[in-house]
Coordinates of C-alpha atoms and ligand atoms in Angstrom, one line a residue:
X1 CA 0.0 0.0 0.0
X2 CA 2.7 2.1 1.1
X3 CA 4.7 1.7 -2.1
X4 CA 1.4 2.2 -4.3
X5 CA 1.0 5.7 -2.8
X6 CA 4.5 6.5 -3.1
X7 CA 4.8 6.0 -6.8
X8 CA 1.4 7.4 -7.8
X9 CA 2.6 10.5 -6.0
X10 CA 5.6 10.2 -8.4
X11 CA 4.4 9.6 -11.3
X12 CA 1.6 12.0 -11.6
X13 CA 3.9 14.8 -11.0
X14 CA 5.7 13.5 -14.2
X15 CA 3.5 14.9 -16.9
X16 CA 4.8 16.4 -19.5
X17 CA 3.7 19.8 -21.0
X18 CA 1.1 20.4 -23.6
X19 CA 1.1 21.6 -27.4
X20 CA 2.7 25.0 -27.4
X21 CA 0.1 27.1 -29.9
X22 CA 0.8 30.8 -31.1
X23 CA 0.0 33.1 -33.4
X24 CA 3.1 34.1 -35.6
X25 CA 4.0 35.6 -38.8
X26 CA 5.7 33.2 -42.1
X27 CA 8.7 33.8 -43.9
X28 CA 8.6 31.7 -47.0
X29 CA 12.7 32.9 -47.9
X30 CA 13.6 31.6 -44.3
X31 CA 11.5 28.6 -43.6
X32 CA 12.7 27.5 -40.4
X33 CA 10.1 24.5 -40.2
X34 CA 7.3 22.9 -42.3
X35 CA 4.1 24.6 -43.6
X36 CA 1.0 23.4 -43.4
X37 CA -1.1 25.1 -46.1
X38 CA -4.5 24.8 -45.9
X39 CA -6.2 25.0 -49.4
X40 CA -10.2 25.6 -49.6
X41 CA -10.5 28.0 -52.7
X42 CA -10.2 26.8 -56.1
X43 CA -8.8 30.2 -57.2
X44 CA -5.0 30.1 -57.5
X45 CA -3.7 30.3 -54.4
X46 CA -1.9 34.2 -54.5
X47 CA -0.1 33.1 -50.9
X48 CA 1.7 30.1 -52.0
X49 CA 5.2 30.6 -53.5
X50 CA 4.8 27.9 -56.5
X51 CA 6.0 28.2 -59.9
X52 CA 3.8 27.8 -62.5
X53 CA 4.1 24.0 -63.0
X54 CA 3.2 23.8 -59.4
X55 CA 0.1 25.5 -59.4
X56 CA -1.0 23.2 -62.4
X57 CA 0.0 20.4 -60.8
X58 CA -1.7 21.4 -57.7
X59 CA -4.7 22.4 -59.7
X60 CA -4.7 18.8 -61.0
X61 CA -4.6 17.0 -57.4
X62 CA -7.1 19.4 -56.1
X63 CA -9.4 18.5 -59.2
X64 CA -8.7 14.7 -59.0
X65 CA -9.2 14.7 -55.2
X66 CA -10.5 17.3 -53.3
X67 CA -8.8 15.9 -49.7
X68 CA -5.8 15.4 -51.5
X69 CA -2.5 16.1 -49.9
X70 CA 0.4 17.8 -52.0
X71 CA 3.8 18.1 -50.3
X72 CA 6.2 20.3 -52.2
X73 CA 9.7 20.1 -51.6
X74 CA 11.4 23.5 -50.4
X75 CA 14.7 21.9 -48.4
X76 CA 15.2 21.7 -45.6
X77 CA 11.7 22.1 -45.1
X78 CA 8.6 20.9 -46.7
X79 CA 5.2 22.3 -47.7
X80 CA 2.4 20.6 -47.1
X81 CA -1.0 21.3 -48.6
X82 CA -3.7 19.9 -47.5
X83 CA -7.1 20.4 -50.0
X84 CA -10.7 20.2 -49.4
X85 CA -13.7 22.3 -50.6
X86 CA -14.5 25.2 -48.7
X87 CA -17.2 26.4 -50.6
X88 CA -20.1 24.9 -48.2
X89 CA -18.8 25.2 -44.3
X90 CA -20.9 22.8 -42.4
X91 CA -20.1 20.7 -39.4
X92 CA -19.3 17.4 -41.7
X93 CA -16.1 19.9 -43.3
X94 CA -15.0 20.5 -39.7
X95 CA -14.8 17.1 -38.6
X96 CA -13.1 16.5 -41.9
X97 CA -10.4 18.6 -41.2
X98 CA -9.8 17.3 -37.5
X99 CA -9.5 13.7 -39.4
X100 CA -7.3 15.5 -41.7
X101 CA -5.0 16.8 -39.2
X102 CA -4.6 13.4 -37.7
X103 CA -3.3 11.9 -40.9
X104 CA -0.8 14.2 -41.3
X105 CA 0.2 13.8 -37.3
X106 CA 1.2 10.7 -38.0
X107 CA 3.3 12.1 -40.8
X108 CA 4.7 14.3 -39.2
X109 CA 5.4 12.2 -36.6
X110 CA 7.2 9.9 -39.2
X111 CA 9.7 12.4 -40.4
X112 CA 10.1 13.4 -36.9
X113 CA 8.8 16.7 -37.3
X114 CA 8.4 19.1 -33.6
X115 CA 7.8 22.4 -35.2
X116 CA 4.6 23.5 -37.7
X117 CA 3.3 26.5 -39.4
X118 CA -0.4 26.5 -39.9
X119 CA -2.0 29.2 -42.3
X120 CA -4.2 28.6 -45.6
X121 CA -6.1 30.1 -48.4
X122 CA -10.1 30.3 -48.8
X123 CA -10.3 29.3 -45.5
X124 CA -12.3 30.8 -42.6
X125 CA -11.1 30.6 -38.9
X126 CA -13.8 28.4 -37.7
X127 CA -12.1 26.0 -40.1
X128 CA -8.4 26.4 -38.9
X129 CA -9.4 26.5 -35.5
X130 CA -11.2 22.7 -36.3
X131 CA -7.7 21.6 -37.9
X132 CA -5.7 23.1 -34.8
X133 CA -8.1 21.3 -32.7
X134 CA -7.1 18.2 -34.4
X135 CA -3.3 18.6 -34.5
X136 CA -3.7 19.2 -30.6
X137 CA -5.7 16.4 -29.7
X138 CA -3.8 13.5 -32.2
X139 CA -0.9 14.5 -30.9
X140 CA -1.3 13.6 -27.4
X141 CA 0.2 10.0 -26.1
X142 CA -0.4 8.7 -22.8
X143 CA 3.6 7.8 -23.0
X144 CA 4.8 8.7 -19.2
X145 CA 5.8 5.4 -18.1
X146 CA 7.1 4.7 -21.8
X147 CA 10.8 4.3 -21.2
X148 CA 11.4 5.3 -25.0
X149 CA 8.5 7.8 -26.5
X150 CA 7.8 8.9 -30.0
X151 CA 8.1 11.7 -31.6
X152 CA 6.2 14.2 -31.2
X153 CA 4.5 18.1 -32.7
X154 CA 5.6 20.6 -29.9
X155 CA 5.0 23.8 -31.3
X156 CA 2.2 25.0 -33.3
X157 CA 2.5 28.7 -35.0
X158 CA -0.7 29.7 -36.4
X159 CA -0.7 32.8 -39.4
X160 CA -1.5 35.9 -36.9
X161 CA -4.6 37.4 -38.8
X162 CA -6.3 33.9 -39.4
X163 CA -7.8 33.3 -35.6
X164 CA -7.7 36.1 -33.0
X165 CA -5.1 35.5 -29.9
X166 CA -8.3 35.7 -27.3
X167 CA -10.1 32.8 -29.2
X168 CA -7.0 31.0 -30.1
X169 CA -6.3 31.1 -26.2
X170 CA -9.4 30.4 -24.9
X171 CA -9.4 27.4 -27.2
X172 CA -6.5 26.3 -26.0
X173 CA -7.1 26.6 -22.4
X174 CA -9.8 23.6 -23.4
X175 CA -8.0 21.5 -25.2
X176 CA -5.4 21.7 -22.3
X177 CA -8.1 20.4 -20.6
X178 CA -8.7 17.6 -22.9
X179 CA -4.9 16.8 -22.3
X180 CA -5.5 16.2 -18.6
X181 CA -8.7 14.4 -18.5
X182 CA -7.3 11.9 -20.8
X183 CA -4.2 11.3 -18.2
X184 CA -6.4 10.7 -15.8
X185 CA -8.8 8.0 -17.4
X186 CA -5.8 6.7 -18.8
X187 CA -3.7 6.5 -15.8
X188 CA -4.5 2.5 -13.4
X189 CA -6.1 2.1 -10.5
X190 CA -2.5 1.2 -9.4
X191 CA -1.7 4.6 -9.6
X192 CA -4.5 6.7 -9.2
X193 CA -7.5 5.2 -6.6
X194 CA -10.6 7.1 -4.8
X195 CA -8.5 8.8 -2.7
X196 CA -6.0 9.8 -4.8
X197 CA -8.4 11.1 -7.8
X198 CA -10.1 13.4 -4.9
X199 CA -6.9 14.7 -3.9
X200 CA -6.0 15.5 -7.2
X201 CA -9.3 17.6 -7.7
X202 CA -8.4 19.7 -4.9
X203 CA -5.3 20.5 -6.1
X204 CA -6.6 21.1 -9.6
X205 CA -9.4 23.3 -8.3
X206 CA -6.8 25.2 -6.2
X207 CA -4.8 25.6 -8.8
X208 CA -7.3 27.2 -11.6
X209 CA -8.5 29.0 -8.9
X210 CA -12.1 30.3 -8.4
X211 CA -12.9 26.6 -7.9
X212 CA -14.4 25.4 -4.3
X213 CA -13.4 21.6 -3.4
X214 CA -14.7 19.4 -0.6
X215 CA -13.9 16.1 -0.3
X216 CA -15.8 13.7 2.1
X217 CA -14.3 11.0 3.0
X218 CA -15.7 7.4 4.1
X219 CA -16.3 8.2 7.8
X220 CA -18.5 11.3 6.1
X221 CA -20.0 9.1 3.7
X222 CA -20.9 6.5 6.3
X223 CA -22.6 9.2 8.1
X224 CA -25.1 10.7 5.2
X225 CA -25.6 7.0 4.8
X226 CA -24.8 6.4 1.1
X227 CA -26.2 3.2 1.0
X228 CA -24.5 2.7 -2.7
X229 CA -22.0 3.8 -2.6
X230 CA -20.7 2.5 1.0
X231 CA -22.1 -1.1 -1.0
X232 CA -19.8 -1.1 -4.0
X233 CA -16.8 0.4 -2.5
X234 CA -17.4 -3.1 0.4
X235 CA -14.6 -5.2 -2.1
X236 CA -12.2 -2.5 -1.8
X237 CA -8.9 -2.5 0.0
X238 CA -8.8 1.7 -0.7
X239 CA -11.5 4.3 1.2
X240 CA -14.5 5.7 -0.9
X241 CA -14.6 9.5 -1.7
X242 CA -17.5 11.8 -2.3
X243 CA -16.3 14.9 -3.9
X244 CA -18.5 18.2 -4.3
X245 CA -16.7 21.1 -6.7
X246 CA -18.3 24.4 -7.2
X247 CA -17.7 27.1 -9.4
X248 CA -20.4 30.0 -9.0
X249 CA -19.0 33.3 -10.9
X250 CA -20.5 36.9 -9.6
X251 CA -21.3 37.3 -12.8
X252 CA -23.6 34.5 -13.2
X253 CA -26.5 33.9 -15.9
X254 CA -28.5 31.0 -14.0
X255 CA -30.3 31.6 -10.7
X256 CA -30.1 27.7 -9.9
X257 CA -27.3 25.5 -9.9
X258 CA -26.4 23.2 -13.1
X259 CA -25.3 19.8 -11.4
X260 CA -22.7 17.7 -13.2
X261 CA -22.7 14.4 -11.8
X262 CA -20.4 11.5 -12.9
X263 CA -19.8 8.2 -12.5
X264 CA -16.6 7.5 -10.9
X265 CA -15.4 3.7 -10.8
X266 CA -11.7 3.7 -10.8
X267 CA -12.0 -0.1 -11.9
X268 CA -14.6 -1.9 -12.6
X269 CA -13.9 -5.8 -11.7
X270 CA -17.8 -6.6 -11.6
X271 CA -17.3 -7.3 -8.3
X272 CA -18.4 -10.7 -7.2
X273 CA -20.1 -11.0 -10.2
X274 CA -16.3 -10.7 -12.0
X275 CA -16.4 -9.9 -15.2
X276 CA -14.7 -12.9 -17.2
X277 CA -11.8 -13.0 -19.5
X278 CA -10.9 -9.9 -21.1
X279 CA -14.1 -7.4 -20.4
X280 CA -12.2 -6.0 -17.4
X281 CA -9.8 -5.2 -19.9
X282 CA -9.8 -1.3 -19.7
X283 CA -12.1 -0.9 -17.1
X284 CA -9.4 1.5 -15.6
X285 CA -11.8 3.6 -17.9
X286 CA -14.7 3.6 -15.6
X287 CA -14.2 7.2 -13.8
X288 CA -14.2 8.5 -17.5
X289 CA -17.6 10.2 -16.6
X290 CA -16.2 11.7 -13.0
X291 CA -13.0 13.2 -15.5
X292 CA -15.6 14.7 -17.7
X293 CA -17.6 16.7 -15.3
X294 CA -14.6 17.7 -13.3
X295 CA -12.9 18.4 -16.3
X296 CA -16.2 20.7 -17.6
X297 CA -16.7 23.0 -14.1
X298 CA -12.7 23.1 -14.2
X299 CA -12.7 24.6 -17.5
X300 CA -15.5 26.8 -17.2
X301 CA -13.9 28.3 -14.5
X302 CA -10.8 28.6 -16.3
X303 CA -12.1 30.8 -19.1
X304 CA -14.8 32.7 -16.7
X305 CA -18.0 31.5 -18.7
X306 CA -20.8 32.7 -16.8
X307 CA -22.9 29.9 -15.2
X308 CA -23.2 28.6 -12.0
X309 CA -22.1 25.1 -12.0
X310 CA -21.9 22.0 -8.9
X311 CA -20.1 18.9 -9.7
X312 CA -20.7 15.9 -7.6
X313 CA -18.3 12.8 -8.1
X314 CA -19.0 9.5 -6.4
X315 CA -15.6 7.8 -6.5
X316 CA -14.7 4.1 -5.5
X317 CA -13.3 0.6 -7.5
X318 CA -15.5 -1.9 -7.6
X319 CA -13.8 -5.3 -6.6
X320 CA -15.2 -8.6 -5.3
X321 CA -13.0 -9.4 -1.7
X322 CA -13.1 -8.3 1.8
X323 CA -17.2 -7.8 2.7
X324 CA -17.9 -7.5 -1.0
X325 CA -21.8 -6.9 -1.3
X326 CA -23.5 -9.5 -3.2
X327 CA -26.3 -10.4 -5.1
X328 CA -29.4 -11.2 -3.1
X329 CA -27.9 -7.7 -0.7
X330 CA -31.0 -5.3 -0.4
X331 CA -29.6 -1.6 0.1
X332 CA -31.2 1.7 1.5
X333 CA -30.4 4.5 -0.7
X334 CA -29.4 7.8 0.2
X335 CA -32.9 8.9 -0.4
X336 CA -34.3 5.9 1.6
X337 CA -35.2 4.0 -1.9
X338 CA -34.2 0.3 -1.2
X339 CA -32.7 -1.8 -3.9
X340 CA -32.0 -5.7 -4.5
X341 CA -28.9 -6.1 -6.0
X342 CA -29.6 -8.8 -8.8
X343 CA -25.8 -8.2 -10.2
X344 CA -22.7 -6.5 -8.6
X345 CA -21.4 -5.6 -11.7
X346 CA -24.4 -3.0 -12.2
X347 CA -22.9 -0.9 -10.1
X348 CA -22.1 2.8 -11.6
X349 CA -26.0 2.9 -11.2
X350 CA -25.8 2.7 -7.1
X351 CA -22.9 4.7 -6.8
X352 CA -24.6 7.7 -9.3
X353 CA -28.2 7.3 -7.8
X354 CA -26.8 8.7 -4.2
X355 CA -24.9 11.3 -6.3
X356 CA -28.4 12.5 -7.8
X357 CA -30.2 12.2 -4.9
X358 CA -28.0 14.3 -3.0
X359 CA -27.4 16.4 -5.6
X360 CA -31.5 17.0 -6.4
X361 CA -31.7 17.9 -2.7
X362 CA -29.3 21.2 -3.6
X363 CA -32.0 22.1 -5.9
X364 CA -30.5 22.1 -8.9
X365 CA -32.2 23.9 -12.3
X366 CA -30.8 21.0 -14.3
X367 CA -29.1 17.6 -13.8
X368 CA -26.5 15.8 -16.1
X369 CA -24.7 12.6 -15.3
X370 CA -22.5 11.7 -17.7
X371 CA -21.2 7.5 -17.1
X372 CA -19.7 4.9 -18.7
X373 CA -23.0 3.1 -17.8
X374 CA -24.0 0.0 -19.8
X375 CA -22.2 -2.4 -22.2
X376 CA -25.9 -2.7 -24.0
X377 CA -25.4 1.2 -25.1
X378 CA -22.0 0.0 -26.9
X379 CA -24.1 -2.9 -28.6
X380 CA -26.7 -0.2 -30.2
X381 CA -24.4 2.4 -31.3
X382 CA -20.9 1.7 -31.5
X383 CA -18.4 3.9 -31.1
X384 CA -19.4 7.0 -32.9
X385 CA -21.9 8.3 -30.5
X386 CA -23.1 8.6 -27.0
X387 CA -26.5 7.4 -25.9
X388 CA -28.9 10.1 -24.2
X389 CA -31.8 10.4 -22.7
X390 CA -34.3 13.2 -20.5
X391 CA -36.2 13.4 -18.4
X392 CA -38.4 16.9 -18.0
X393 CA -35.3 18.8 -19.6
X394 CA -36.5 18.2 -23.5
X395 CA -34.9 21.8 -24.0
X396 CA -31.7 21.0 -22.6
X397 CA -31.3 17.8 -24.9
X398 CA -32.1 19.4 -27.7
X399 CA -29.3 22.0 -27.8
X400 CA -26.8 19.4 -26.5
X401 CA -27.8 17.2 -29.7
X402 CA -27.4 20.2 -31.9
X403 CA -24.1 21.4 -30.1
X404 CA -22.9 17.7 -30.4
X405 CA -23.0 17.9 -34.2
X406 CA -21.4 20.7 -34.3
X407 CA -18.6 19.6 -32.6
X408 CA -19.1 16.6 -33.6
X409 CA -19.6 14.9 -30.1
X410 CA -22.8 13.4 -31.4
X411 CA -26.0 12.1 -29.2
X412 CA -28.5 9.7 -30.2
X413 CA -31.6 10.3 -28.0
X414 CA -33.1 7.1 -26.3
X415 CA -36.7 7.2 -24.8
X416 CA -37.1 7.9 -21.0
X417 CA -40.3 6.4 -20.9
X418 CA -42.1 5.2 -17.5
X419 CA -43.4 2.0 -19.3
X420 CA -39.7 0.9 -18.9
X421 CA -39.9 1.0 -14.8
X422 CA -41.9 -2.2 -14.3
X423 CA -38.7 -4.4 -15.4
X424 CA -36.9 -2.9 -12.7
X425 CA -39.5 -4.1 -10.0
X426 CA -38.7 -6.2 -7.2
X427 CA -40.4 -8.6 -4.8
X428 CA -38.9 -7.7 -2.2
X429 CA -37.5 -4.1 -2.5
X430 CA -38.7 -0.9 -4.1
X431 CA -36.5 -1.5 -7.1
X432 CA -33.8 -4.1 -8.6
X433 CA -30.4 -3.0 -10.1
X434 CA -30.9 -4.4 -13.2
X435 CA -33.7 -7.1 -14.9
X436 CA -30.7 -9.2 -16.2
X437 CA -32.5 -11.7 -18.6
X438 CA -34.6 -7.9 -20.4
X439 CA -33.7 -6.3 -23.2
X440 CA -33.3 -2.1 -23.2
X441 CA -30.2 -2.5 -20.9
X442 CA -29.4 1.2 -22.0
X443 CA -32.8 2.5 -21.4
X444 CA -33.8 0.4 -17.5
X445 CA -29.8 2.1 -16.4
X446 CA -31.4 5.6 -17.3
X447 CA -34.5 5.1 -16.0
X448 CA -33.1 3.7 -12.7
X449 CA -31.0 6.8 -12.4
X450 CA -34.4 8.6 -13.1
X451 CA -35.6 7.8 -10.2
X452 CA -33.0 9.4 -8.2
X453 CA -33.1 12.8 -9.6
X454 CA -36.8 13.4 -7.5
X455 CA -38.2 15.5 -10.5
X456 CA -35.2 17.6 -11.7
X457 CA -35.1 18.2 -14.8
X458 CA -32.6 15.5 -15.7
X459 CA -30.5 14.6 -18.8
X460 CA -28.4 11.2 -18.6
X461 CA -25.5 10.6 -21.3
X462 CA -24.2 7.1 -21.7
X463 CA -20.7 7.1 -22.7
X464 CA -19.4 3.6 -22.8
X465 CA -19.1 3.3 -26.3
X466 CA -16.9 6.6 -26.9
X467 CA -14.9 7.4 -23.3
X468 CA -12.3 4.9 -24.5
X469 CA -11.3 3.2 -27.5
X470 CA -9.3 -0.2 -27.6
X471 CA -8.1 0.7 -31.4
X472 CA -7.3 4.4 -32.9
X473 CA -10.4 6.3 -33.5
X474 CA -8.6 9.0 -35.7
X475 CA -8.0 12.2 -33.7
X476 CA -9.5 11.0 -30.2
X477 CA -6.1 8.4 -30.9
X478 CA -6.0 5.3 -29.0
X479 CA -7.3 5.4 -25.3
X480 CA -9.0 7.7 -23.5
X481 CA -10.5 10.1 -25.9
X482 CA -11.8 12.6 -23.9
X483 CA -15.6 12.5 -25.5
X484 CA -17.6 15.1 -24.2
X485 CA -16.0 18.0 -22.8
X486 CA -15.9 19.7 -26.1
X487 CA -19.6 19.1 -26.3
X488 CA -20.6 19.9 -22.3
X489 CA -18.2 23.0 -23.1
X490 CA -19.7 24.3 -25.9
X491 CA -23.2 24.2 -24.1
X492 CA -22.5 26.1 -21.2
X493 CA -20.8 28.7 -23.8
X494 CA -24.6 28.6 -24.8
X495 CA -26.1 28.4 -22.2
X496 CA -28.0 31.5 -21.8
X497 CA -29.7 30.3 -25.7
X498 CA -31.4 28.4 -22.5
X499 CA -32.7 31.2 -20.3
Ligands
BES1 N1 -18.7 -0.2 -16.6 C1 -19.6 -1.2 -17.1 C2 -20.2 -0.8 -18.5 C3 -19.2 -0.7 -19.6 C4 -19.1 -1.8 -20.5 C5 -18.5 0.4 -19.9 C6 -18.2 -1.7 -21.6 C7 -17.6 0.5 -20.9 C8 -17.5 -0.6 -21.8 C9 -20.8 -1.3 -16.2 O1 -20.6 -1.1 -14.8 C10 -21.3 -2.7 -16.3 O2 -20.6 -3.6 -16.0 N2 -22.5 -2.9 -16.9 C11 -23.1 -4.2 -17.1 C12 -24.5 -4.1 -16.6 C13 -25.1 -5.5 -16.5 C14 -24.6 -6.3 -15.4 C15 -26.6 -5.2 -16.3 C16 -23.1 -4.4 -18.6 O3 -23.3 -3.5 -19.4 O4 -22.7 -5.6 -19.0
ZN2 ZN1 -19.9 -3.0 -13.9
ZN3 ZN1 -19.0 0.1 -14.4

C-alpha cells in the first residue's frame, strides 16, 4: 500500500507539458520549419510561393481529389498542402479537417517533425481552428511510463490574422483540458485510486483557482448514509470518496445551480459477479464520466463562462474481496429507496443514484450525469456516439444534440419512458439493479438513475461506447479520448440560448 502511494505520487507529478500554440507571422525565404497550407478555394492560391508548373500540378490533385495532400519540396523544409472544398462550411467539413490533421500527425510524426506552421487560403477561422483542434488532440500520447516515447508536434505557429489570440487562447485553455482528462482516465487504478483522484481535484481546483473543493471521505459518507456507494466500495482495499466542486462566478446567468454528476469507478472488476476473460480489460476507464464533469466545471472556471455550475463525483473501485456486497444484498439508498442487487457488476447505477439524490436535494435547475454506464449502449451504437436520454429537460437535450453535431460529439436520443420501470420491479424491495435476462439494458440504467433525480429536470448521457477506444479512432487516438467535454463546453458557452 505504502509503495502504491509512493509512486502514484511520483508519477503523476511526471506529466509532461502540452502543445505550445501561437499566433506568428511566415517567412517563405527563411523557412525554419514545415508549412502546413490549408487550401479551400479553387482560385489560385496568391499566398503560396509555387512556380507555374506547381500550381498546375496542384490544380490537378485538387481536381482529381478534393482531400488530397500535395507536399512540395522546399529543403530543408517541406510544404504541405492539405485540399478540401470550402465552398459549403458545415459541421461534416470541420470534422473533416480534424480527421485530416490526424493523418498528417502521424506524418509528421514519421519524419520526426516538432515544429509546424499552420495558415491557408479560402479558409475561414472556424475551419483552422477545427484543424488546430485536431493537430492538438492527435498529438497527445499517454507515454509517461514509456521508457522510449515517440516523436512528437511541440509547437504550433498559427498565421497571426487567421484566428484572434483571445479565441485562439481560450481554445486552448480547453483543449489543455482535454490533455489532462485523458491522463487521468488513462492512468491505473494502481496509480490513481478514490482517494488519490479526490486529492488530485483539490489540487486542480486550487490551482485554476475560483474553484471550491470538498472532499468527504468514508467516515463522512458512512454518516449521510450512502447506502450505494458504501455497497460497491465493500470489495475495496482503498476508502471511498465523495467529492463536491463548485464554481459559482459573480457574474452568473443562471439563478439555480447546473449539477454535473459522474460516474466514478476507478476499476470496474464486476465485483463478485467478476467480469470474465478480457471485459475487465480497460475498465481503468470507468471514472471516465467523474473526468468529464470535473474536467467541464474546471474549464468553465478557467475561461470565466458565466454559469453557476456544482459537480458531484461518487468515486470508488468496484472489486469482489473483503465484505464484497453481493447479489441477493437489499440496500437503503441515500434517499431511503431500497434496492435488490440482482448483479454487482451494475454498479455505476448505485454509486450515481446517491450522487443524484444528494445532488437534487441542492435544488438544482438542471441535472447531467455523464457514465460509462451499460455495455448494451456500446451494442446499439458503437463507437461514434453517446446514448442520451431526459427526463423533463426536453430543451436542454435538444441544444446538447445540436451542439454535439457541431462539434461533432454526437448524441442519439433514447426514450425515458415510465413503461420501462416495471422491469426494474422487485419482490422484495422498491427497485432491482438491473432485470438481467430484459432487453433495453441502456434504457432500465437511465430510467433507474431517473428515479434518483426526485423530479429535476434530468439529462443522462451514456458514454461507454466513446470514453475509451481499444483501437485508434482518428483524432481522439488510442485510449481515453476525452468525449464530451468539447460538447458539455460548448453548451455552457450557450447556455443562456437556454434562459
Ligand atoms: N462499466 C460497465 C459498463 C461498460 C461496458 C463500460 C463496456 C464500458 C465498456 C458497467 O458497470 C457494467 O458492468 N454494466 C453491465 C450491466 C449489466 C450487469 C446489467 C453491462 O453492461 O454488461
Ligand atoms: Zn460494472
Ligand atoms: Zn462500471
Amino acid at each position: 500500500m505504502w509503495v502504491a502511494k509512493k509512486c502514484v505520487f511520483l508519477q503523476i507529478k511526471n506529466l509532461k507539458k502540452s502543445m505550445n500554440i501561437k499566433l506568428g507571422k511566415i517567412d517563405y525565404r527563411s523557412l525554419d520549419r514545415p508549412v502546413i497550407f490549408l487550401y479551400g478555394s479553387d482560385v489560385a492560391s496568391r499566398t503560396l510561393p509555387l512556380k507555374r508548373d506547381e500550381v498546375l500540378f496542384l490544380d490537378q490533385r485538387r481536381k482529381d481529389d478534393i482531400s488530397s495532400l500535395v507536399v512540395f519540396n522546399r529543403l530543408p523544409e517541406k510544404i504541405y498542402v492539405q485540399n478540401f472544398d470550402s465552398d459549403m462550411p458545415s459541421n461534416e467539413t470541420l470534422e473533416k479537417l480534424r480527421k485530416f490533421a490526424a493523418e498528417l500527425q502521424l506524418l509528421l510524426c514519421k519524419e520526426k517533425v516538432e515544429k509546424v506552421f499552420v495558415t491557408g487560403e479560402g479558409v475561414i477561422p472556424e475551419e483552422v481552428v477545427a484543424f488546430v483542434e485536431g493537430l492538438h488532440m492527435a498529438s497527445y500520447r499517454f507515454d509517461k511510463y514509456k521508457s522510449k516515447k515517440e516523436c512528437l508536434l511541440k509547437e504550433v505557429v498559427l498565421e497571426q490574422h487567421i484566428v484572434e489570440q483571445a479565441a485562439l487562447d481560450e481554445n486552448v485553455r480547453l483543449w489543455q483540458r482535454i490533455d489532462s482528462m485523458r491522463n487521468w482516465v488513462n492512468e491505473p487504478v494502481m496509480q490513481l485510486n478514490a482517494e488519490r483522484f479526490a486529492d488530485i481535484l483539490k489540487e486542480e481546483a486550487e490551482k485554476v483557482g475560483a474553484v471550491k473543493c470538498t472532499i468527504m471521505g468514508q467516515k463522512k459518507i458512512e454518516s449521510m448514509k450512502m447506502g450505494g456507494l458504501l455497497a460497491v466500495n465493500r470489495g475495496s482495499v482503498d476508502e471511498a470518496r465523495f467529492v463536491v466542486m463548485e464554481y459559482k462566478p459573480a457574474d452568473r446567468i443562471n439563478k439555480k445551480p447546473v449539477a454535473l454528476v459522474g460516474k466514478g469507478v476507478m476499476y470496474d472488476t464486476g465485483g463478485l459477479n467478476i467480469k470474465p476473460d478480457d471485459y475487465m480489460t480497460e475498465m481503468k476507464s470507468d471514472m471516465a464520466g467523474a473526468a468529464l464533469m470535473a474536467s467541464t466545471l474546471l474549464a468553465a472556471a478557467e475561461n470565466g463562462l458565466r454559469v453557476w455550475l456544482r459537480a458531484y463525483l461518487p468515486l470508488t473501485d468496484n472489486r469482489p474481496g473483503k465484505n464484497a456486497y453481493a447479489a441477493d444484498d437489499i440496500l437503503t439508498m441515500y434517499d431511503g429507496t431500497t434496492v435488490e442487487i440482482t448483479n454487482t457488476d451494475a454498479e455505476g447505477r448505485l454509486i450515481l443514484a446517491d450522487a443524484i439524490a444528494y445532488a437534487s436535494k441542492d435544488d438544482p435547475e438542471l441535472i447531467i450525469d455523464a457514465a460509462t454506464l451499460t455495455g448494451a449502449a456500446v451494442r446499439a451504437l458503437g463507437t461514434k456516439v453517446a446514448a442520451a436520454m431526459q427526463d423533463g429537460a426536453e430543451g436542454p437535450l435538444n441544444l446538447l444534440r445540436i451542439l454535439g453535431g457541431k462539434v461533432y460529439e454526437r448524441l442519439a436520443e433514447l426514450p425515458m419512458w415510465k413503461d420501462y420501470d416495471e422491469l426494474l420491479k422487485s419482490d422484495v424491495a422498491d427497485m432491482i439493479n438491473c432485470n438481467l435476462h430484459a432487453n433495453a439494458g441502456t434504457i432500465t440504467a437511465g430510467r433507474f438513475l431517473a428515479h434518483f433525480a426526485h423530479g429535476c429536470p434530468y439529462v443522462h448521457l451514456d458514454i461507454a461506447g466513446v470514453a475509451f477506444y481499444s483501437k485508434r479512432e482518428s483524432f481522439y487516438g488510442v485510449g481515453a479520448s476525452g468525449f464530451g467535454l468539447r460538447l458539455l463546453y460548448a453548451f455552457f458557452q450557450m447556455y443562456d440560448a437556454l434562459i
